[in-house]
Amino acid sequence: QLQLVERGGGSVQPGGSLRLSCSSSVTTLEYYDIGWFREAPGPDRQGLGCITNKGGSPHYENDVKSRVTISRDNAKNTVYLQIDGLKFEDTGRYYCAAVSEPVSIVHDRCFMAPRDGTWGPGTMVTVSS
């Protein structure tokens, strides 16, 4: 069972930046593509982007691609989400999840298909002046 934990949320002024982290103390993340999501007004969480198991060619969703950077450090068993130019509407809870089955081969594309049971509890981001 994949157990992910997000950290790094907090309160920030508009225009500021945050770097969120996604890690696990019980699972080796380097076998998984990892995606970042945030809560949205509807029933589904909004996808932000994903990164493949070895870190090549992150994919970003169009709504945020100019302000978001996803990276990973497999030596630290951690995946990161950097958000720049924060806006009021970025306020919300941010989540990571596995978007692939465990796989060891290098591949160059991840897909925003979160696997059930791999969601972390999320970390809250509040943008306020």
mmCIF file of C-alpha atoms in Angstrom:
data_model
loop_
_atom_site.group_PDB
_atom_site.id
_atom_site.type_symbol
_atom_site.label_atom_id
_atom_site.label_comp_id
_atom_site.label_asym_id
_atom_site.label_seq_id
_atom_site.Cartn_x
_atom_site.Cartn_y
_atom_site.Cartn_z
ATOM 1 C CA GLN A 1 0.000 0.000 0.000
ATOM 2 C CA LEU A 2 1.441 3.307 -1.087
ATOM 3 C CA GLN A 3 1.404 5.865 1.704
ATOM 4 C CA LEU A 4 2.127 9.397 0.601
ATOM 5 C CA VAL A 5 2.432 12.522 2.719
ATOM 6 C CA GLU A 6 2.370 16.070 1.420
ATOM 7 C CA ARG A 7 4.149 18.901 3.223
ATOM 8 C CA GLY A 8 5.012 22.523 2.665
ATOM 9 C CA GLY A 9 1.662 24.242 2.610
ATOM 10 C CA GLY A 10 1.063 27.489 4.398
ATOM 11 C CA SER A 11 -0.058 31.042 4.024
ATOM 12 C CA VAL A 12 1.520 33.205 1.352
ATOM 13 C CA GLN A 13 0.843 36.581 -0.215
ATOM 14 C CA PRO A 14 -0.259 36.930 -3.834
ATOM 15 C CA GLY A 15 2.687 36.748 -6.173
ATOM 16 C CA GLY A 16 4.661 34.577 -3.807
ATOM 17 C CA SER A 17 5.933 31.030 -4.253
ATOM 18 C CA LEU A 18 5.703 27.749 -2.415
ATOM 19 C CA ARG A 19 7.416 24.412 -2.808
ATOM 20 C CA LEU A 20 5.386 21.449 -1.720
ATOM 21 C CA SER A 21 6.812 18.011 -1.149
ATOM 22 C CA CYS A 22 5.402 14.510 -1.465
ATOM 23 C CA SER A 23 7.205 11.676 0.262
ATOM 24 C CA SER A 24 6.740 8.266 1.817
ATOM 25 C CA SER A 25 8.395 6.603 4.764
ATOM 26 C CA VAL A 26 7.229 3.123 3.788
ATOM 27 C CA THR A 27 7.334 3.018 -0.020
ATOM 28 C CA THR A 28 10.077 3.590 -2.558
ATOM 29 C CA LEU A 29 8.665 6.255 -4.845
ATOM 30 C CA GLU A 30 11.125 5.826 -7.696
ATOM 31 C CA TYR A 31 8.973 3.064 -9.171
ATOM 32 C CA TYR A 32 5.957 5.332 -9.526
ATOM 33 C CA ASP A 33 4.925 8.189 -11.703
ATOM 34 C CA ILE A 34 3.556 10.799 -9.306
ATOM 35 C CA GLY A 35 0.905 13.398 -9.997
ATOM 36 C CA TRP A 36 -0.086 16.587 -8.218
ATOM 37 C CA PHE A 37 -3.686 17.659 -7.795
ATOM 38 C CA ARG A 38 -5.664 20.196 -5.840
ATOM 39 C CA GLU A 39 -9.187 20.439 -4.621
ATOM 40 C CA ALA A 40 -11.638 21.953 -7.040
ATOM 41 C CA PRO A 41 -15.249 23.153 -6.835
ATOM 42 C CA GLY A 42 -16.617 19.959 -8.414
ATOM 43 C CA PRO A 43 -16.357 16.352 -7.280
ATOM 44 C CA ASP A 44 -13.005 15.702 -8.964
ATOM 45 C CA ARG A 45 -9.703 17.152 -7.989
ATOM 46 C CA GLN A 46 -7.972 19.381 -10.505
ATOM 47 C CA GLY A 47 -4.863 17.863 -12.027
ATOM 48 C CA LEU A 48 -1.774 20.060 -12.080
ATOM 49 C CA GLY A 49 0.852 17.808 -13.582
ATOM 50 C CA CYS A 50 2.884 14.660 -13.176
ATOM 51 C CA ILE A 51 6.400 13.349 -13.377
ATOM 52 C CA THR A 52 7.680 9.963 -14.493
ATOM 53 C CA ASN A 53 9.452 7.520 -12.200
ATOM 54 C CA LYS A 54 12.937 8.652 -13.188
ATOM 55 C CA GLY A 55 12.078 12.345 -13.410
ATOM 56 C CA GLY A 56 12.253 12.978 -17.118
ATOM 57 C CA SER A 57 9.787 15.155 -19.071
ATOM 58 C CA PRO A 58 7.261 16.364 -16.495
ATOM 59 C CA HIS A 59 3.780 16.920 -17.857
ATOM 60 C CA TYR A 60 1.778 20.005 -16.904
ATOM 61 C CA GLU A 61 -1.888 20.733 -17.331
ATOM 62 C CA ASN A 62 -2.610 23.828 -19.409
ATOM 63 C CA ASP A 63 -4.256 25.864 -16.672
ATOM 64 C CA VAL A 64 -1.100 26.079 -14.579
ATOM 65 C CA LYS A 65 1.811 25.132 -16.807
ATOM 66 C CA SER A 66 3.358 28.597 -16.832
ATOM 67 C CA ARG A 67 3.552 28.732 -13.021
ATOM 68 C CA VAL A 68 4.223 25.182 -11.919
ATOM 69 C CA THR A 69 7.376 23.080 -11.823
ATOM 70 C CA ILE A 70 7.404 19.432 -10.803
ATOM 71 C CA SER A 71 10.643 17.701 -9.916
ATOM 72 C CA ARG A 72 11.823 14.744 -7.893
ATOM 73 C CA ASP A 73 14.812 13.549 -5.950
ATOM 74 C CA ASN A 74 14.648 9.794 -5.773
ATOM 75 C CA ALA A 75 17.623 9.706 -3.432
ATOM 76 C CA LYS A 76 15.434 11.580 -0.954
ATOM 77 C CA ASN A 77 12.321 9.641 -1.942
ATOM 78 C CA THR A 78 10.549 12.934 -2.562
ATOM 79 C CA VAL A 79 8.610 14.625 -5.337
ATOM 80 C CA TYR A 80 8.219 18.396 -5.406
ATOM 81 C CA LEU A 81 5.690 20.892 -6.701
ATOM 82 C CA GLN A 82 6.859 24.484 -7.048
ATOM 83 C CA ILE A 83 4.135 27.073 -7.604
ATOM 84 C CA ASP A 84 5.118 30.596 -8.561
ATOM 85 C CA GLY A 85 3.049 33.737 -8.953
ATOM 86 C CA LEU A 86 0.450 32.509 -6.484
ATOM 87 C CA LYS A 87 -3.056 33.899 -6.893
ATOM 88 C CA PHE A 88 -6.034 33.988 -4.550
ATOM 89 C CA GLU A 89 -7.663 31.245 -6.585
ATOM 90 C CA ASP A 90 -4.734 28.915 -5.872
ATOM 91 C CA THR A 91 -5.993 28.608 -2.319
ATOM 92 C CA GLY A 92 -6.935 25.053 -1.485
ATOM 93 C CA ARG A 93 -5.672 21.667 -0.419
ATOM 94 C CA TYR A 94 -2.972 20.104 -2.564
ATOM 95 C CA TYR A 95 -2.491 16.384 -2.989
ATOM 96 C CA CYS A 96 -0.092 13.950 -4.562
ATOM 97 C CA ALA A 97 -0.967 10.499 -5.801
ATOM 98 C CA ALA A 98 0.572 7.702 -7.801
ATOM 99 C CA VAL A 99 -0.506 7.894 -11.440
ATOM 100 C CA SER A 100 1.028 4.619 -12.511
ATOM 101 C CA GLU A 101 1.497 1.063 -11.409
ATOM 102 C CA PRO A 102 4.995 0.412 -10.060
ATOM 103 C CA VAL A 103 7.403 0.247 -12.972
ATOM 104 C CA SER A 104 11.176 0.219 -13.129
ATOM 105 C CA ILE A 105 11.793 0.963 -16.814
ATOM 106 C CA VAL A 106 12.508 4.487 -17.973
ATOM 107 C CA HIS A 107 9.664 6.043 -19.945
ATOM 108 C CA ASP A 108 8.981 9.547 -21.159
ATOM 109 C CA ARG A 109 5.320 10.191 -20.492
ATOM 110 C CA CYS A 110 3.107 10.188 -17.439
ATOM 111 C CA PHE A 111 -0.672 10.383 -17.409
ATOM 112 C CA MET A 112 -2.996 12.108 -14.991
ATOM 113 C CA ALA A 113 -4.778 8.971 -13.816
ATOM 114 C CA PRO A 114 -4.567 8.796 -10.029
ATOM 115 C CA ARG A 115 -4.670 5.341 -8.532
ATOM 116 C CA ASP A 116 -7.262 4.728 -5.863
ATOM 117 C CA GLY A 117 -5.833 4.350 -2.411
ATOM 118 C CA THR A 118 -2.651 6.314 -3.080
ATOM 119 C CA TRP A 119 -3.786 9.790 -2.124
ATOM 120 C CA GLY A 120 -1.950 11.592 0.617
ATOM 121 C CA PRO A 121 -3.918 13.630 3.194
ATOM 122 C CA GLY A 122 -3.026 16.867 1.398
ATOM 123 C CA THR A 123 -1.441 20.102 2.492
ATOM 124 C CA MET A 124 -3.297 23.396 2.697
ATOM 125 C CA VAL A 125 -2.213 26.437 0.716
ATOM 126 C CA THR A 126 -3.758 29.790 1.552
ATOM 127 C CA VAL A 127 -3.092 32.825 -0.584
ATOM 128 C CA SER A 128 -4.084 36.000 1.190
ATOM 129 C CA SER A 129 -2.931 39.567 1.583
#
